[in-house]
Short mmCIF file of C-alpha atoms and ligand atoms in Angstrom, two decimals:
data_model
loop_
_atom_site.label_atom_id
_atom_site.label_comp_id
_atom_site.label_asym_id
_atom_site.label_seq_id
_atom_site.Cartn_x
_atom_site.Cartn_y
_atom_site.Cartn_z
CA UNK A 1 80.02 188.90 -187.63
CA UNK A 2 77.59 187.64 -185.31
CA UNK A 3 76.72 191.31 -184.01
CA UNK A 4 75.88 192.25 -187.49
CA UNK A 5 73.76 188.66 -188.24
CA UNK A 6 72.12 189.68 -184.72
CA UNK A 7 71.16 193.36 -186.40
CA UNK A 8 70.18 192.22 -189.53
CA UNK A 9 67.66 189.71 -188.10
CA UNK A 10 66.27 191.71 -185.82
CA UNK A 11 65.57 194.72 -188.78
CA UNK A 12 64.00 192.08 -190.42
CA UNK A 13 61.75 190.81 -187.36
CA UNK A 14 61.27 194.62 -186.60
CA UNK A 15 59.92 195.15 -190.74
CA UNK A 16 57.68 191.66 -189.79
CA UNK A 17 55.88 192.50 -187.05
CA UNK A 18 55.53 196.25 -188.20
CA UNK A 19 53.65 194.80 -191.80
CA UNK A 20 51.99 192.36 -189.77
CA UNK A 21 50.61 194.87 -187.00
CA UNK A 22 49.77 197.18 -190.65
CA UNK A 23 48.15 194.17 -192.45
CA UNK A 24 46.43 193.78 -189.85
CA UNK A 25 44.38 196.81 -188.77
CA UNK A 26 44.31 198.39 -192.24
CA UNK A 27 44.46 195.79 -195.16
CA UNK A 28 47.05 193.44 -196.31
CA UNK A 29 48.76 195.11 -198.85
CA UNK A 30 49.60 197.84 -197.13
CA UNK A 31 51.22 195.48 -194.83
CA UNK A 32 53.40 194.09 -197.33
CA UNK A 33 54.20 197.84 -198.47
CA UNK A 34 54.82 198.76 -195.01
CA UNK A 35 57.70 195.41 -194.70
CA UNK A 36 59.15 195.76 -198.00
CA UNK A 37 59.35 199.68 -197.38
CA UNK A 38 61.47 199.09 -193.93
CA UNK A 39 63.61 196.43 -196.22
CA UNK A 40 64.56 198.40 -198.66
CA UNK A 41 65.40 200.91 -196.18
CA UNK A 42 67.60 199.12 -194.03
CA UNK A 43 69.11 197.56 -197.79
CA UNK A 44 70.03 201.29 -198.74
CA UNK A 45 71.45 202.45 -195.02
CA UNK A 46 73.64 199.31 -196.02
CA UNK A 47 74.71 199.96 -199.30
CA UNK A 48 75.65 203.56 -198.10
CA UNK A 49 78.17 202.11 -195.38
CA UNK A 50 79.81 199.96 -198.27
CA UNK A 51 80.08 202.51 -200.46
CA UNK A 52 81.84 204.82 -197.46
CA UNK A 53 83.90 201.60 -196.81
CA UNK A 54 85.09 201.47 -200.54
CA UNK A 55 85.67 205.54 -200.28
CA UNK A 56 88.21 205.24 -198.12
CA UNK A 57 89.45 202.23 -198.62
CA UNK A 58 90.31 203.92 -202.63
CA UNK A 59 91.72 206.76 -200.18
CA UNK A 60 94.69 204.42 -198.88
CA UNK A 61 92.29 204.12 -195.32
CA UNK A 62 95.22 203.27 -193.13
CA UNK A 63 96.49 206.58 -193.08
CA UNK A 64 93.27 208.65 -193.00
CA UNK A 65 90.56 208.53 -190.75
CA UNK A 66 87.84 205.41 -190.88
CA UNK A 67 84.35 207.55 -191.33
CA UNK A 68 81.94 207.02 -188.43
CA UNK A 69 79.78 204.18 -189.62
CA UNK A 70 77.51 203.13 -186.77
CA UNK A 71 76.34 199.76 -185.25
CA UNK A 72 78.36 196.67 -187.26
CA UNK A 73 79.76 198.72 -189.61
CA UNK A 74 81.84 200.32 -186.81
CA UNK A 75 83.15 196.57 -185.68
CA UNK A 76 83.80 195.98 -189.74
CA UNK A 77 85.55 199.54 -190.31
CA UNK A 78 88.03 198.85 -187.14
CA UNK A 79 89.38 195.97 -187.58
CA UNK A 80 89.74 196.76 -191.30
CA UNK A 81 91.98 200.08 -190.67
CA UNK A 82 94.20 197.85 -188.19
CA UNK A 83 95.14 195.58 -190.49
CA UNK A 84 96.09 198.69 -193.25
CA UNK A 85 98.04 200.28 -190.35
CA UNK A 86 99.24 196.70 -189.35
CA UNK A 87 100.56 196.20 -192.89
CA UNK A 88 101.53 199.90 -192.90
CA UNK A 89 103.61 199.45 -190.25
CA UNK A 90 105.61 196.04 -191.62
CA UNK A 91 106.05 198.32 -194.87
CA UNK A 92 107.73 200.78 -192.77
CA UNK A 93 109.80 198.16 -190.75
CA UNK A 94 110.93 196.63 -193.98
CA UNK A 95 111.80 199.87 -195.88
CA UNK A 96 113.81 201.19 -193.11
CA UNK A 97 115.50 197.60 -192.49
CA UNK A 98 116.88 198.40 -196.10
CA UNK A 99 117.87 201.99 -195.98
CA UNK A 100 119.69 200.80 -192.93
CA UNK A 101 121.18 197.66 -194.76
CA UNK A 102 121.89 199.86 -197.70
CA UNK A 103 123.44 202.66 -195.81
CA UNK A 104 126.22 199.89 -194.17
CA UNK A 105 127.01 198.14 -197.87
CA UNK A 106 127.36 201.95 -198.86
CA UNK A 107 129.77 202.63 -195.74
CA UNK A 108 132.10 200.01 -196.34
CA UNK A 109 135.92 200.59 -197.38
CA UNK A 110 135.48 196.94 -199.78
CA UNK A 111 133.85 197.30 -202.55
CA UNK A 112 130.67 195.41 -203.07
CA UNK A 113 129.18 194.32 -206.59
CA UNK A 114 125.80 192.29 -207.30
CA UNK A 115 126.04 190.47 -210.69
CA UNK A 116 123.28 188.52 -212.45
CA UNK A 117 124.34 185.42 -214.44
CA UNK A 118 125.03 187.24 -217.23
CA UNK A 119 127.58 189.65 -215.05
CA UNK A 120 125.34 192.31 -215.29
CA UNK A 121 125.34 195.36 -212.73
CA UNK A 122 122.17 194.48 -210.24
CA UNK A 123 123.53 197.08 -207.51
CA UNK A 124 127.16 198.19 -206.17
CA UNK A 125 128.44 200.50 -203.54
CA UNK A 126 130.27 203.67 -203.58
CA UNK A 127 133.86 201.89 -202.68
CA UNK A 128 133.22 199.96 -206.16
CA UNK A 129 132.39 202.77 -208.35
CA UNK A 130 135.85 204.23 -207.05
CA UNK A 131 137.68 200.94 -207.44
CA UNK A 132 136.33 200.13 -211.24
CA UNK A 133 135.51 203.37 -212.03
CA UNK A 134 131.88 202.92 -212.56
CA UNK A 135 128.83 204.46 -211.89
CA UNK A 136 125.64 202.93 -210.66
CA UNK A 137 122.84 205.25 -211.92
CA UNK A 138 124.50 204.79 -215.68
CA UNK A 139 125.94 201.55 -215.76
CA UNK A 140 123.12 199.96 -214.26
CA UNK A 141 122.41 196.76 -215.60
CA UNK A 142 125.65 197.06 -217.95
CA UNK A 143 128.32 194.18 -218.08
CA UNK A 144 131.11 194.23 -215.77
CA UNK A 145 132.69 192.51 -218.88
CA UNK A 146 131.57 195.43 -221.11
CA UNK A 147 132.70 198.19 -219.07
CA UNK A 148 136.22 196.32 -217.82
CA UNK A 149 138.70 195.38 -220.50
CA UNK A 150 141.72 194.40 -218.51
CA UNK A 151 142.49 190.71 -219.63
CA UNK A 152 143.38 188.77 -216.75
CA UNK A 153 140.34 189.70 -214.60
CA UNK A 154 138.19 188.93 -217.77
CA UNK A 155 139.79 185.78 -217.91
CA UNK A 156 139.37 185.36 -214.01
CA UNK A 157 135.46 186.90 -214.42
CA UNK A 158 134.89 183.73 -216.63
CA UNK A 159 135.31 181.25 -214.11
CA UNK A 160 131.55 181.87 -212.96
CA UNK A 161 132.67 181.78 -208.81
CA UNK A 162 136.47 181.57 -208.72
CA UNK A 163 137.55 180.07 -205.14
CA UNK A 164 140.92 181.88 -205.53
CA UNK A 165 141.06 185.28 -205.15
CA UNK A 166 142.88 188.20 -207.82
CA UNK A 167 145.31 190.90 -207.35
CA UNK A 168 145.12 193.49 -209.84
CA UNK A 169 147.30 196.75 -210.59
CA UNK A 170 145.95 199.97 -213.01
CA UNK A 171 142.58 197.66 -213.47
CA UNK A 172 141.10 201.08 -215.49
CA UNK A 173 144.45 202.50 -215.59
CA UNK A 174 144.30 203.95 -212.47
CA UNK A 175 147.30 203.24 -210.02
CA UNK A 176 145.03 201.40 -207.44
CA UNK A 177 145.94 197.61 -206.88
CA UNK A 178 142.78 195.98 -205.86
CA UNK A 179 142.15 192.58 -204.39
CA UNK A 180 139.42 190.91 -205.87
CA UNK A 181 136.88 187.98 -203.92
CA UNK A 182 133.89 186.61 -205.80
CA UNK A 183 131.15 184.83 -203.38
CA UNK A 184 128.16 183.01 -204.60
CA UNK A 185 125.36 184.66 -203.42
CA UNK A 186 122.33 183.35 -204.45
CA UNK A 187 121.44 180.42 -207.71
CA UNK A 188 121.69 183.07 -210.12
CA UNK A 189 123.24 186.24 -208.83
CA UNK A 190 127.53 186.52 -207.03
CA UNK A 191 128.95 189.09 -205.53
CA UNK A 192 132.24 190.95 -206.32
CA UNK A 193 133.81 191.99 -203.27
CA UNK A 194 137.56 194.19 -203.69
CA UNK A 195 139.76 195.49 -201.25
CA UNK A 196 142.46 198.44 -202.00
CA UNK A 197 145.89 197.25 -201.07
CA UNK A 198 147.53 199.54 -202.50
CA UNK A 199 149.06 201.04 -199.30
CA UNK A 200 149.57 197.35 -197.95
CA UNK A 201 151.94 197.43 -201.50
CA UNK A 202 153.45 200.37 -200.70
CA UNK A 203 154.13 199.67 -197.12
CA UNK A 204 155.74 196.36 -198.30
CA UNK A 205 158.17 198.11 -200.43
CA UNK A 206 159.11 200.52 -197.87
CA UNK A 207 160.02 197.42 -195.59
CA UNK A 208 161.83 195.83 -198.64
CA UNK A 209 163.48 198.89 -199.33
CA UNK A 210 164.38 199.67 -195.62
CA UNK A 211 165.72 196.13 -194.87
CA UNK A 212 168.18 196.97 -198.34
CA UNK A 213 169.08 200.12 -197.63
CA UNK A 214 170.36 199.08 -193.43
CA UNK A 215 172.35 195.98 -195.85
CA UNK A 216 173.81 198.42 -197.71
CA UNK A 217 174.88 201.24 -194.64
CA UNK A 218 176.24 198.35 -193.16
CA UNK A 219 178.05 196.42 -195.77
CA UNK A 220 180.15 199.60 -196.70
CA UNK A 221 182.02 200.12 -193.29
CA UNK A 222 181.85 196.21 -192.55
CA UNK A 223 183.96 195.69 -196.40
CA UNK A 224 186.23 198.74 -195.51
CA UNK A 225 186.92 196.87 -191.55
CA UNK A 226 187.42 192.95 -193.33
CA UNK A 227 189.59 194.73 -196.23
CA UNK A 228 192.12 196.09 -193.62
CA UNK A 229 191.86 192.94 -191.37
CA UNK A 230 192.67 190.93 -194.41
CA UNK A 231 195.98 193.39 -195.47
CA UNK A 232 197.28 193.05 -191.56
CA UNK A 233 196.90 189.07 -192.11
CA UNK A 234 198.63 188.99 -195.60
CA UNK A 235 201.16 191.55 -194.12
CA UNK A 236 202.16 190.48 -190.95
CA UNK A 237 205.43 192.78 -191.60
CA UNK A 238 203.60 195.81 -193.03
CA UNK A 239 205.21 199.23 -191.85
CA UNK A 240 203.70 200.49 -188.45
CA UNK A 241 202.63 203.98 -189.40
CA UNK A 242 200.49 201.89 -191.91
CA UNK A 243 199.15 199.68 -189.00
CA UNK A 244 198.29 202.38 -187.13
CA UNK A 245 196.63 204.03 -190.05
CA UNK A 246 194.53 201.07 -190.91
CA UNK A 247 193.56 200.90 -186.79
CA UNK A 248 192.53 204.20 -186.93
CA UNK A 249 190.27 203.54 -189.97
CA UNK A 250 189.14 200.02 -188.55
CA UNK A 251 188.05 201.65 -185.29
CA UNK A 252 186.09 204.81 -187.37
CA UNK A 253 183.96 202.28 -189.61
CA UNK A 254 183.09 200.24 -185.93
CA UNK A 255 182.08 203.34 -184.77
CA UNK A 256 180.26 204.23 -187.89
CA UNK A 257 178.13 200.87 -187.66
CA UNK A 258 177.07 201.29 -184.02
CA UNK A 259 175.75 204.82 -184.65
CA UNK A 260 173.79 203.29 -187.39
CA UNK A 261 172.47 200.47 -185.23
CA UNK A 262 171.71 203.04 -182.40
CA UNK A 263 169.82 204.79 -184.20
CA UNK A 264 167.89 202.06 -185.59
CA UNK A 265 167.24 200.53 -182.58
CA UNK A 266 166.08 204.24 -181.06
CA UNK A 267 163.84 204.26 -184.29
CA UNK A 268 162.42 200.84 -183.77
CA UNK A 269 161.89 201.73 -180.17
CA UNK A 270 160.20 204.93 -181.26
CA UNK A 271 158.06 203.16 -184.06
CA UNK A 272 156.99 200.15 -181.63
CA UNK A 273 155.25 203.24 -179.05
CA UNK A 274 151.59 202.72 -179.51
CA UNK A 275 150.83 205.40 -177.04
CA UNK A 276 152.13 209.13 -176.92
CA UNK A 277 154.88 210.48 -174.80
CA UNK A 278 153.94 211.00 -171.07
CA UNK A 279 153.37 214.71 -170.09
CA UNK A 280 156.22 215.56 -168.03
CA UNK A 281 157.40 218.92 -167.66
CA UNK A 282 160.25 219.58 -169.20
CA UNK A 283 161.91 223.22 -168.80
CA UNK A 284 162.54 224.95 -172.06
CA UNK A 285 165.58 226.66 -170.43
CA UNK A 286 167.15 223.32 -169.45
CA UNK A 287 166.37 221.65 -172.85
CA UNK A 288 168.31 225.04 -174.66
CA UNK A 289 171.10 224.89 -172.67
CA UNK A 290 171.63 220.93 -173.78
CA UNK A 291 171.41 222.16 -177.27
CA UNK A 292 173.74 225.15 -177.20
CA UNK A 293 176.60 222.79 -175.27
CA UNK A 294 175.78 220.26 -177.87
CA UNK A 295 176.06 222.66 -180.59
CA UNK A 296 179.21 224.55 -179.68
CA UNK A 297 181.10 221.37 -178.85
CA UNK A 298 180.30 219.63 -182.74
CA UNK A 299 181.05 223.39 -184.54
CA UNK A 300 184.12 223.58 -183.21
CA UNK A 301 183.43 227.45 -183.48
CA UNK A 302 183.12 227.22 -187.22
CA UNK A 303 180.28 229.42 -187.11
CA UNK A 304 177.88 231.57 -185.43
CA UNK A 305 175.07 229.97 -182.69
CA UNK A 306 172.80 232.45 -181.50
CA UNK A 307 170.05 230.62 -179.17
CA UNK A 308 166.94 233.12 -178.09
CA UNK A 309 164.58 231.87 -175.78
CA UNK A 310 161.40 234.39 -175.75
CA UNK A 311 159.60 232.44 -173.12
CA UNK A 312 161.90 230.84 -170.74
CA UNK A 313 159.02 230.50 -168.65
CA UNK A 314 157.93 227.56 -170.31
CA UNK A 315 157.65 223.60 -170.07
CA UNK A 316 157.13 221.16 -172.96
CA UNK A 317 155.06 218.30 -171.62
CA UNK A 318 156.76 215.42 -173.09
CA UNK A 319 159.48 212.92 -172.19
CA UNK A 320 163.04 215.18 -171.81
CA UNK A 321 165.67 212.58 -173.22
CA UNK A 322 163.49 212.41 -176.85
CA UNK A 323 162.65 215.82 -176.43
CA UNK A 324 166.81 216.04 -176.42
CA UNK A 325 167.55 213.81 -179.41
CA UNK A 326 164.82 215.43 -181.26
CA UNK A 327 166.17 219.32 -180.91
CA UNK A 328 169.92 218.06 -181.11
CA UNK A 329 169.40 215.95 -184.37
CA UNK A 330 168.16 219.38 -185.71
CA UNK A 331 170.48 221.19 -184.85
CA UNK A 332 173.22 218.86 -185.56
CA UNK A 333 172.36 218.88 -189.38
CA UNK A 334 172.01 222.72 -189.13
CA UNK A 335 175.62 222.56 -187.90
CA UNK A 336 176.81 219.77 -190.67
CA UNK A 337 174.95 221.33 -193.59
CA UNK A 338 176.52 224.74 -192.80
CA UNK A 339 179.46 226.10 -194.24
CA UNK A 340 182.07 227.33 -191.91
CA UNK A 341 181.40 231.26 -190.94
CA UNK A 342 177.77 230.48 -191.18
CA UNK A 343 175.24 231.92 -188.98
CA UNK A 344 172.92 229.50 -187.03
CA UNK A 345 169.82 230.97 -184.89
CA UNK A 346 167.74 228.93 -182.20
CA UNK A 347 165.11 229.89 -181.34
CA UNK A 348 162.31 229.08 -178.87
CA UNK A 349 158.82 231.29 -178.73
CA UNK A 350 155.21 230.96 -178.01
CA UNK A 351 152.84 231.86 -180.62
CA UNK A 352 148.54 232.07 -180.20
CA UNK A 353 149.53 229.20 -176.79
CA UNK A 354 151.66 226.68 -179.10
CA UNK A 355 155.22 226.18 -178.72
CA UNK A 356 157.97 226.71 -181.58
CA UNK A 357 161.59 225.37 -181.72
CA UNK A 358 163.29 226.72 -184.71
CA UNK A 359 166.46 226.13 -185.98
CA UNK A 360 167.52 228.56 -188.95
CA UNK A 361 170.46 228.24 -190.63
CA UNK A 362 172.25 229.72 -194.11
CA UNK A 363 173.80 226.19 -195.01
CA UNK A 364 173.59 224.54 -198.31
CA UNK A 365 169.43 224.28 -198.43
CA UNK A 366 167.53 221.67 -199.96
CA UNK A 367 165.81 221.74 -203.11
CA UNK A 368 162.08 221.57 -203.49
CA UNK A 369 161.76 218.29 -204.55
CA UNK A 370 163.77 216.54 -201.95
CA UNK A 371 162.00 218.47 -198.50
CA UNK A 372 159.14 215.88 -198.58
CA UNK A 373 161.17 212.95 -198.86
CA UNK A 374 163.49 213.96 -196.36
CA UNK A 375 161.68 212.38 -192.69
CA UNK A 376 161.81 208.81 -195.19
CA UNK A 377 164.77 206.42 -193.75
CA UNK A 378 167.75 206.38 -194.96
CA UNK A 379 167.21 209.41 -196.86
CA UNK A 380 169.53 211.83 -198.54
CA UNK A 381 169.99 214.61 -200.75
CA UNK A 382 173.82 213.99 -201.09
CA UNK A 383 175.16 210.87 -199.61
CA UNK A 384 178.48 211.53 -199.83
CA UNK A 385 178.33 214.82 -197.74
CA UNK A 386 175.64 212.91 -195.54
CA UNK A 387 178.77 210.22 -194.68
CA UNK A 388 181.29 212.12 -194.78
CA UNK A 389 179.96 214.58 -191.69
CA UNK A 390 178.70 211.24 -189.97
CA UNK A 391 175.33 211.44 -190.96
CA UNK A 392 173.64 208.02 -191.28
CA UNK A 393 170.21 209.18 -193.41
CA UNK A 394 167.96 208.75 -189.88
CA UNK A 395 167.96 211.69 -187.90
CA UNK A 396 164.67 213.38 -189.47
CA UNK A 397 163.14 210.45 -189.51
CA UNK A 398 163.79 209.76 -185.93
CA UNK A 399 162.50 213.69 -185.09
CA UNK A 400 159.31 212.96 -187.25
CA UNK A 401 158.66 210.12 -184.93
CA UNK A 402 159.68 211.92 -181.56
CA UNK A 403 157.13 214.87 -182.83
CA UNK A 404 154.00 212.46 -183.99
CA UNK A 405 154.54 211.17 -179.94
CA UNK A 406 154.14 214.66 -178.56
CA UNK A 407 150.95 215.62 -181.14
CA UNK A 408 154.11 218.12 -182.33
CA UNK A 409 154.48 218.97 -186.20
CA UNK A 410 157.80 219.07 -188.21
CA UNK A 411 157.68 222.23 -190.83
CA UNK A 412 160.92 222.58 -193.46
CA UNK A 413 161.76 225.54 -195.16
CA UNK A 414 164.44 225.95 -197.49
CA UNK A 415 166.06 227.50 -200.72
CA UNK A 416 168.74 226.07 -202.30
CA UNK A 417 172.21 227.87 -201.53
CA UNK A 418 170.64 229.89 -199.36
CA UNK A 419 169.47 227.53 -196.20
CA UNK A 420 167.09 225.90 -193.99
CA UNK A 421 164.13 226.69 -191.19
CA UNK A 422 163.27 223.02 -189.25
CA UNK A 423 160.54 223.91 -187.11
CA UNK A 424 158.85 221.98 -184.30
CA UNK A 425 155.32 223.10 -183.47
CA UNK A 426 154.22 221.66 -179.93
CA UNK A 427 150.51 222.20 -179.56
CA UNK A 428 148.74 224.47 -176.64
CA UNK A 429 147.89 220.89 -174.65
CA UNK A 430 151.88 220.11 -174.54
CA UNK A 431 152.64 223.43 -173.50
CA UNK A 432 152.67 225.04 -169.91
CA UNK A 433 153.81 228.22 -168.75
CA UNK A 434 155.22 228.66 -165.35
CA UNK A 435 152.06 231.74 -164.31
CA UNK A 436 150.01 228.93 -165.29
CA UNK A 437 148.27 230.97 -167.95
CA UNK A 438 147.02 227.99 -169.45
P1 ADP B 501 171.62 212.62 -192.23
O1 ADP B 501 172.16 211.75 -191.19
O2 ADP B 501 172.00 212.23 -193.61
O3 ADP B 501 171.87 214.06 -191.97
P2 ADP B 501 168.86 213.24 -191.72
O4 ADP B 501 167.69 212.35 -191.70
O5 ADP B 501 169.16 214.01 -190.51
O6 ADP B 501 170.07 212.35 -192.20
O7 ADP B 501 168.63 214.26 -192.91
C1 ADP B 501 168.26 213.77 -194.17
C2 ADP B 501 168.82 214.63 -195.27
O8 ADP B 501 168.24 215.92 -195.20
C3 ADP B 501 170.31 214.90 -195.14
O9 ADP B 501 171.06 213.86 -195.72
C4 ADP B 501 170.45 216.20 -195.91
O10 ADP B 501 170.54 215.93 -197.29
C5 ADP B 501 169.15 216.92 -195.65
N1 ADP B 501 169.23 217.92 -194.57
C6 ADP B 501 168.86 217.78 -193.28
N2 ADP B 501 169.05 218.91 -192.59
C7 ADP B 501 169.57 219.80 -193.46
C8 ADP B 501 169.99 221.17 -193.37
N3 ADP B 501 169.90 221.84 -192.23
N4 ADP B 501 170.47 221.76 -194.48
C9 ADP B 501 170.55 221.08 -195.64
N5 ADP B 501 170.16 219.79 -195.79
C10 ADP B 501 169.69 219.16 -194.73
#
């Protein structure tokens, strides 16, 4: 400011003297010419600048270029561009301060909906266009009311900012149960926050169902043992071929319940493992020599065992005793589920580095729609036959659980009347062969 009052004063001394020195040594007038001529001069190199200013200011100057102006102009044209790229720069700050805020609402699992007063659509994220079936770029500005019909969260919509929150099932027919949270957000706008809980649903009805179902397993030998207990007190001269009958059956349905708690408690022992098993090595050979003992002692030689070990070279890394229960539990059921005659392969090979146990029998099979429910708990396709061989509806699940600790998957493959292929597929990391190949 004061450099330019400083240039514009001294242009006009400079036009001063210069008439004065002309009026003076040729004639007045030409004097005055002479100053007004240098005025208007300096006047139009001026007006040129501010027109060059307003150029490229109308050019959005921040981002281009200031033009080379010369003396004050210069000082004027400077300062001018840093405050564009000053304000340029907060612009930026702020629009990327949004994508990024934008980018998190649209990365949360809850789903997140601004409404106005009027519960119109201001903005929601993707989570909430799955939960209410909606669609921002259409139902923009559209009442929630309008597009959702169900009648209780209408009625629980109404309340303006409900403190307590809403569990709905199917709330566009869909099978989703969503909990619903509305928060005031600012004077005239709330926000709509759900959660899915549908698995938390489904993972309480598995517990309810679980905690029935280990009732029920153990009610039925526990009414069978009180029964008898009951006849010997009634009785006390009953005959003593029925005694011992009734002993024998009492001592079966004890044994009965502590193979169901056994397992349980090797289940819940299984299920409370955060980490996976430790990386022992465990020989193949060893573990397959287990398994045919096992197998020939509960077959009785009612059928056929062939065990084939293609790489007997090899270790499982894993923990030996679940590595056990897990291959004997398969091939138990391959023995119990088999008719007598029927043929039985094991077999153990490594295919592309990964390690296969295989059990293959030609028992009863399992029909389609029963092979994905069978790892569930208490599980059966037939109780009856499950019982009646000892089977207590937990052995896959327990092998599920034994494979998920060694990163090992559980493949079933069966046709009814025909039989069954359990497979166990260890991956290359749990596998080591004794050249050290890998
Ligand atoms: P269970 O103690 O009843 O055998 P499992 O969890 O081991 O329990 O198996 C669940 C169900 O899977 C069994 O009840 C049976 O119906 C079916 N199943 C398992 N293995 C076989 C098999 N090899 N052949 C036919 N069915 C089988």
């Amino acid at each position: 400011m004061v450099r330019f009052f400083i240039i514009t004063l001294s242009a006009v001394l400079l036009a001063a003297i210069l008439g004065i020195t002309i009026g003076y040594s040729l004639e007045a007038t030409w004097g005055w010419l002479a100053f007004s001529s240098l005025l208007l001069l300096f006047i139009f190199y001026n007006t040129k600048k501010l027109y060059q200013l307003s150029c490229w200011l109308s050019k959005h100057g921040g981002n281009t270029h200031f033009p080379n102006a010369g003396n004050a102009w210069d000082q004027a044209f400077s300062q001018l561009s840093a405050l564009e790229k000053n304000t340029v720069s907060i612009q930026n700050k702020l629009k990327e301060a949004l994508i990024r805020f934008q980018k998190a609402g649209e990365a949360l699992p809850n789903g997140i909906i601004v409404l106005d007063k009027d519960d119109r659509i201001q903005w929601c994220n993707p989570s909430a266009e799955k939960h209410f079936e909606i669609n921002l770029e259409r139902d923009r500005l559209q009442a929630l009311s309008y597009l959702i019909r169900h009648s209780a969260f209408l009625a629980w919509l109404k309340l303006g900012t409900p403190k307590e929150s809403i569990l709905i099932k199917g709330i566009r027919g869909s099978e989703i149960t969503l909990s619903i949270i509305m928060v005031p957000y600012s004077s005239d706008e709330r926000l709509l926050v759900s959660h899915d809980v549908s698995q938390v649903e489904i993972d309480e009805k598995v517990r309810r169902d679980f905690v029935a179902n280990v009732s029920h397993e153990l009610r039925t030998p526990l009414t069978v043992v009180g029964g008898f207990i009951e006849t010997l007190i009634d009785n006390p001269n009953i005959e003593k071929s029925t005694v011992d009958h009734i002993y024998q059956t009492i001592h079966q349905q004890t044994n009965r319940m502590f193979h169901i708690v056994e397992e349980l408690l090797s289940l819940s022992s299984l299920e409370s493992q955060q980490f996976p098993a430790p990386k022992t090595p465990v020989s193949v050979e060893f573990l397959l020599e287990q398994i045919k003992q096992m197998a020939a002692h509960i077959s009785g030689q009612r059928h056929h065992i062939e065990v084939q070990c293609q790489d007997p070279e090899s270790y499982i890394l894993g923990s030996s005793n679940a590595l056990i229960s897990a291959f004997s539990n398969l091939v138990s059921n391959a023995v119990r589920y088999t008719p007598d005659q029927g043929q039985i392969n094991i077999v153990w090979r490594i295919v592309n580095n990964e390690g296969l146990f295989s059990v293959q029998d030609t028992g009863i099979g399992i029909a389609r729609e029963h092979i994905t429910r069978l790892t569930e708990r208490f599980y059966r396709v037939d109780k009856e036959r499950s019982r009646s061989t000892g089977g207590t509806g937990l052995g896959l699940a327990i092998v599920k659980q034994i494979a998920s600790h060694h990163d090992a998957s559980l493949d079933i493959q069966s046709t009814l009347g025909e039989g069954s292929t359990f497979t166990l597929t260890f991956p290359a990391d749990r596998i080591q062969l004794a050249n050290n190949s890998h």
